[in-house]
Short mmCIF file of N, CA and C in Angstrom, two decimals:
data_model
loop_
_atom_site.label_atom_id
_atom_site.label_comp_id
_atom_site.label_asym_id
_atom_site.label_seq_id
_atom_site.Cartn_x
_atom_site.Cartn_y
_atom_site.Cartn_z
N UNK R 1280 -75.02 -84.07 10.27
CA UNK R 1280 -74.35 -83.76 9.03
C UNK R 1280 -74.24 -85.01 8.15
N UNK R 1281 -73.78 -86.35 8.65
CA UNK R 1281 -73.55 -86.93 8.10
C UNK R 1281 -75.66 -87.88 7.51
N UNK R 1282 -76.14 -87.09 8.02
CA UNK R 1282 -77.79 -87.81 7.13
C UNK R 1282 -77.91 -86.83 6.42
N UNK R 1283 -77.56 -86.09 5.92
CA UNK R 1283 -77.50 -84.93 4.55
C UNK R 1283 -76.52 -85.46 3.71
N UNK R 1284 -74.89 -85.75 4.22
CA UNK R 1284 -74.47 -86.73 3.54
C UNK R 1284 -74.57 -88.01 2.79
N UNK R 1285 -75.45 -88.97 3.21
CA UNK R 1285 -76.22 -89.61 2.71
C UNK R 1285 -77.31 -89.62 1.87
N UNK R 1286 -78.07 -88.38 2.15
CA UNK R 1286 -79.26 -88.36 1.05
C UNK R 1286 -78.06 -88.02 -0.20
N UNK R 1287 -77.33 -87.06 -0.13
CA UNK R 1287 -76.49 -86.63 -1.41
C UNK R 1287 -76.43 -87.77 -2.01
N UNK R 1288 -75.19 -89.03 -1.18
CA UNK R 1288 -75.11 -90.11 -1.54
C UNK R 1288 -75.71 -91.30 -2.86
N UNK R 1289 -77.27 -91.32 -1.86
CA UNK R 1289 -78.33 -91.79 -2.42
C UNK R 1289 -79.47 -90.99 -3.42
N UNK R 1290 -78.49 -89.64 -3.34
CA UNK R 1290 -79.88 -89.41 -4.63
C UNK R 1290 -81.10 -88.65 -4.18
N UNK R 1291 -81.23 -89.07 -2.59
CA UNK R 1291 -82.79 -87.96 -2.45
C UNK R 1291 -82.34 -86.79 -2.22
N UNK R 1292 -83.54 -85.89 -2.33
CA UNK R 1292 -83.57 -84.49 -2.00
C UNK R 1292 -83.38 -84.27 -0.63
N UNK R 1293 -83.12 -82.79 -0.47
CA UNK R 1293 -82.18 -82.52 0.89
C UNK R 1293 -83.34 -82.37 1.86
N UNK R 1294 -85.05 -82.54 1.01
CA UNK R 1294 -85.75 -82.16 2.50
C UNK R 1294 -86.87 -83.32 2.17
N UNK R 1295 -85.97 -84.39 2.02
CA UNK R 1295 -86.28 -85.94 2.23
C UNK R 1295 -86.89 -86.42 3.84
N UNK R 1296 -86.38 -85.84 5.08
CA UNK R 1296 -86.60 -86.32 6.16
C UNK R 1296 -88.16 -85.24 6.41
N UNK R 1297 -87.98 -84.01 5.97
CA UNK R 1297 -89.20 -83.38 6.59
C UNK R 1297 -90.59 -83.69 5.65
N UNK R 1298 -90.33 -84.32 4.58
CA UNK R 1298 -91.38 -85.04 3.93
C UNK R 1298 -91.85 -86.56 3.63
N UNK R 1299 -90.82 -86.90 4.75
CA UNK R 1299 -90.84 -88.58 4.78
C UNK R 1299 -92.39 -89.12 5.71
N UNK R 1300 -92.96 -88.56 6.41
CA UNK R 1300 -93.84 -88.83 7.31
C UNK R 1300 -95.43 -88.74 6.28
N UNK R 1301 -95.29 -87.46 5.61
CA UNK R 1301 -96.44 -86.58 4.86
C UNK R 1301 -96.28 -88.42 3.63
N UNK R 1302 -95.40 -88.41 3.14
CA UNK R 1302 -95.34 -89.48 2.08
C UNK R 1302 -95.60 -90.74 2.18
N UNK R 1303 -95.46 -91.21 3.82
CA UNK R 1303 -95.56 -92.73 4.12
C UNK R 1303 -97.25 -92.61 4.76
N UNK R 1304 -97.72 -91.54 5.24
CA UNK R 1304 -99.33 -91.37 4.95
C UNK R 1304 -99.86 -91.69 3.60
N UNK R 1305 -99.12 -91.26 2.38
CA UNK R 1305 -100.08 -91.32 1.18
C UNK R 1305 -100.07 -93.02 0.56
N UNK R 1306 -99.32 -93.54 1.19
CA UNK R 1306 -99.46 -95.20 0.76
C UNK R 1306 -100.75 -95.38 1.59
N UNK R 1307 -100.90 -96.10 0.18
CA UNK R 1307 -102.73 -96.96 0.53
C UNK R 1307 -102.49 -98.43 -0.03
N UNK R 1308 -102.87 -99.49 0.88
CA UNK R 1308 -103.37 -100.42 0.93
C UNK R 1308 -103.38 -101.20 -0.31
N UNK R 1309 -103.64 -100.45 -1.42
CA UNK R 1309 -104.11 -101.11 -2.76
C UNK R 1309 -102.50 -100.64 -3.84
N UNK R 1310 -101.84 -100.11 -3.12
CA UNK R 1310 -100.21 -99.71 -4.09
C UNK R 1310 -99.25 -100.97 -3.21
N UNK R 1311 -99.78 -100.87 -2.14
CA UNK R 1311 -98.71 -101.94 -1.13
C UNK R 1311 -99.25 -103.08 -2.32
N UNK R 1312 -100.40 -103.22 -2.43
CA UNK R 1312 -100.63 -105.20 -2.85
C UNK R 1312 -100.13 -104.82 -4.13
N UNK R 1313 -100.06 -104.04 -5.09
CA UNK R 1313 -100.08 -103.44 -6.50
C UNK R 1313 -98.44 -103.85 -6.67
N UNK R 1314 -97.33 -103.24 -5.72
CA UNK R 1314 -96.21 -103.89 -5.55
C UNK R 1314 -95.76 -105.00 -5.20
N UNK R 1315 -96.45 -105.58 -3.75
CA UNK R 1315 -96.47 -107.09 -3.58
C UNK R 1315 -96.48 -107.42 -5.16
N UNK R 1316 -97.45 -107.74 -5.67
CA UNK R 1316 -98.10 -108.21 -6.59
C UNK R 1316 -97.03 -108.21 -7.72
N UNK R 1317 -96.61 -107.51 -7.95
CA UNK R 1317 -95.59 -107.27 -9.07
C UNK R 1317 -94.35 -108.06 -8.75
N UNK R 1318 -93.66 -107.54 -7.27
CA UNK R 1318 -92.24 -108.23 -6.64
C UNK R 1318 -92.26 -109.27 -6.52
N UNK R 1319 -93.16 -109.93 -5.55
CA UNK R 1319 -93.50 -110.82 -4.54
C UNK R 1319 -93.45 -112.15 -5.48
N UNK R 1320 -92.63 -113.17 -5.68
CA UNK R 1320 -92.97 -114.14 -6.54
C UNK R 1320 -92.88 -115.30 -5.88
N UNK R 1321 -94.37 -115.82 -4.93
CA UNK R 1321 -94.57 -117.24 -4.12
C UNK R 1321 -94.07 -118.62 -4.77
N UNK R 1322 -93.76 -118.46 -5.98
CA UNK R 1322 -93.08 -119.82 -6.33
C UNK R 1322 -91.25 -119.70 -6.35
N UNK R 1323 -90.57 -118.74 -5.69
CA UNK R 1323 -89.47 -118.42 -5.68
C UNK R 1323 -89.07 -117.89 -4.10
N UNK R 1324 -89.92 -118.58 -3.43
CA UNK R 1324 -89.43 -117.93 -1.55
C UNK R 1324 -89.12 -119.16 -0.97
N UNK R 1325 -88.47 -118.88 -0.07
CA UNK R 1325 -87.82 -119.62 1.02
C UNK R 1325 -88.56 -119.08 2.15
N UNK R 1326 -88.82 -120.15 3.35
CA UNK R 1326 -89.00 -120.03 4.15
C UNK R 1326 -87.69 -120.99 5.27
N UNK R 1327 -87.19 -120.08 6.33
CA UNK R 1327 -85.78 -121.20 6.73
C UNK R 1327 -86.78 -120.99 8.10
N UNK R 1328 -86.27 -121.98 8.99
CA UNK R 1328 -86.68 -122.43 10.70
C UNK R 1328 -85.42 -123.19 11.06
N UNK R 1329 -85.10 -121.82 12.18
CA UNK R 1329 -83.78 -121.97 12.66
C UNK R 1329 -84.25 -122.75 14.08
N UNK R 1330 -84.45 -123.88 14.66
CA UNK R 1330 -84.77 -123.95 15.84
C UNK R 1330 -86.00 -125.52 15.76
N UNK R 1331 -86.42 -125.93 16.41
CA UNK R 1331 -87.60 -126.76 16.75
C UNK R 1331 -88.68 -126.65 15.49
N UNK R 1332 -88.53 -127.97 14.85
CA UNK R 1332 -89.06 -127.77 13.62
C UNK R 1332 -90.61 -128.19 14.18
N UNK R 1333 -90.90 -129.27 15.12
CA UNK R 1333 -92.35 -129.35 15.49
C UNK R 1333 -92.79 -129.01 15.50
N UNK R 1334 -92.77 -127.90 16.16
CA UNK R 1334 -93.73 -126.97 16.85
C UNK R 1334 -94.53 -125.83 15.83
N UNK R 1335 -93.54 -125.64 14.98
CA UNK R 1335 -93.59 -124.82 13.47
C UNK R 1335 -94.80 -125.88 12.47
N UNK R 1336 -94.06 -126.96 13.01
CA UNK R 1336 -95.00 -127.85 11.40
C UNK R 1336 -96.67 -127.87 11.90
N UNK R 1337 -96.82 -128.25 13.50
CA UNK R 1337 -97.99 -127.92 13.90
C UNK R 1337 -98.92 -127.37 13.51
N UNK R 1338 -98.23 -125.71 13.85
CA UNK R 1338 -99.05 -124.95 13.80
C UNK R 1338 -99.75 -123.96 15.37
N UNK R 1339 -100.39 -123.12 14.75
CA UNK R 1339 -101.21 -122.35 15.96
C UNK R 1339 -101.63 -121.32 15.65
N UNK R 1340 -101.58 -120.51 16.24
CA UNK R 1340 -102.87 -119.01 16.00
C UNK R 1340 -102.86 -118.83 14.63
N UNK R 1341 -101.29 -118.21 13.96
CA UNK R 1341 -101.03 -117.62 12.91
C UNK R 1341 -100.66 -118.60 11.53
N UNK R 1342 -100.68 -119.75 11.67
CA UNK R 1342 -100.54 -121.07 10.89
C UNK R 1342 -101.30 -121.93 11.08
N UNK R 1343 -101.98 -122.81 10.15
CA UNK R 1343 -102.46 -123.83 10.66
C UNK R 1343 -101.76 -125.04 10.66
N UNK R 1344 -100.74 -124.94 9.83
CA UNK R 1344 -99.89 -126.36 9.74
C UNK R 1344 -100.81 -127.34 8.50
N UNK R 1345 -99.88 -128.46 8.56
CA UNK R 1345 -98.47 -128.66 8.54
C UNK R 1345 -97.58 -128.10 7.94
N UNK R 1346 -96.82 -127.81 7.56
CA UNK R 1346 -95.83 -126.57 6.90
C UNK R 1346 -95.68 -127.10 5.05
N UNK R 1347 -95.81 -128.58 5.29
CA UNK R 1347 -95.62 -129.23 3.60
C UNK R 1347 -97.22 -128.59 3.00
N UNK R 1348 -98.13 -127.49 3.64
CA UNK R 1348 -99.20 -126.90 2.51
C UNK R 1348 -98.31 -126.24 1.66
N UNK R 1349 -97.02 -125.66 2.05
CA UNK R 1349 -96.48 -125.08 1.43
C UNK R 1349 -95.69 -125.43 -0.07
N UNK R 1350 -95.16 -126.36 0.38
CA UNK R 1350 -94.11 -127.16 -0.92
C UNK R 1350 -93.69 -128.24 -0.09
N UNK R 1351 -92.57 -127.88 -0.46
CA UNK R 1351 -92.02 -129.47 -0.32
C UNK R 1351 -90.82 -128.94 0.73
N UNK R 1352 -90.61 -129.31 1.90
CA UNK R 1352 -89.63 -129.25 2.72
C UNK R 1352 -88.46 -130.05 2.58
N UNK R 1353 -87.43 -129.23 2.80
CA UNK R 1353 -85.92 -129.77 3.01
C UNK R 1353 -85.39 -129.86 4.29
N UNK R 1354 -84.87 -130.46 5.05
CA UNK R 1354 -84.30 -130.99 6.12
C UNK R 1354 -82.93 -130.76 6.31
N UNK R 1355 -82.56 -129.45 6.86
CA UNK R 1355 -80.80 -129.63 6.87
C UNK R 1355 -80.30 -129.78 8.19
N UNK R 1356 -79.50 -130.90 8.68
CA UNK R 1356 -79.14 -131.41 9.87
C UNK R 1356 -77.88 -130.21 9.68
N UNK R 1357 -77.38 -129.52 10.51
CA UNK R 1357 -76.38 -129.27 10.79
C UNK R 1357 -75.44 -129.33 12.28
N UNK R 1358 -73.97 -129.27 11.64
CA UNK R 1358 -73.13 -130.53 12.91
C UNK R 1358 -73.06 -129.06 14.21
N UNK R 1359 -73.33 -130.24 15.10
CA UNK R 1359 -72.89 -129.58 16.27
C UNK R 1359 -71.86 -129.03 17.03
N UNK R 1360 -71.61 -127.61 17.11
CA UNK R 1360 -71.01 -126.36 17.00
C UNK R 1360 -69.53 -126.86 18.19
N UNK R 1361 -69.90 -128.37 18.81
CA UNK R 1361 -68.68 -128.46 19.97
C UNK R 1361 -68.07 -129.46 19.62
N UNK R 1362 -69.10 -130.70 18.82
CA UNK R 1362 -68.10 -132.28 18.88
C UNK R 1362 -68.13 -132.35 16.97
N UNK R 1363 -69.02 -131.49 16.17
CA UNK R 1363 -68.82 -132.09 14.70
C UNK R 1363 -70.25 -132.86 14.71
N UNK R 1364 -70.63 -133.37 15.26
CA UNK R 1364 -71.72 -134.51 15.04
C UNK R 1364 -72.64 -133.93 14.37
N UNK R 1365 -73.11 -134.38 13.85
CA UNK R 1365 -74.71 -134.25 12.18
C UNK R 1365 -75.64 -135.01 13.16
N UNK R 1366 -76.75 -134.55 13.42
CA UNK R 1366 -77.56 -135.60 14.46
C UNK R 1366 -78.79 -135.74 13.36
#
């Protein structure tokens, strides 16, 4: 009851779920980039790396590294969660 409630909510039609499958078939390849393309603005993204920055700047299968092909990296030390320390 309450996902009928929601489409109300939001506006879709009530037989939103039995045509959701038939509709995510009709996306093609060339509307995905057509939107990328429009949204997607590469001089306005962030990329964050929560964890071991090495290993990231490297590189491997899916990157080649170093990560500065990208822009220009920022460095945020943050303090450690038991004593305060900024390392």
């Amino acid at each position: 009851m309450s996902n009928f409630a929601n489409l109300e909510m939001v506006g879709k039609p009530m037989d939103y779920y039995k045509t959701y499958r038939d509709n995510i078939k009709k996306v093609t390849k060339a509307r995905v980039q057509e939107v990328a393309t429009k949204y997607i603005q590469p001089d306005q993204l962030a990329i964050m790396i929560v964890g071991d920055f090495e290993p990231c700047n490297k590189g491997g299968d899916q990157w080649a590294g170093p990560l500065d092909k990208l822009g220009k990296i920022h460095n945020v030390a943050l303090p450690d969660p038991m004593t305060g320390e900024v390392k």
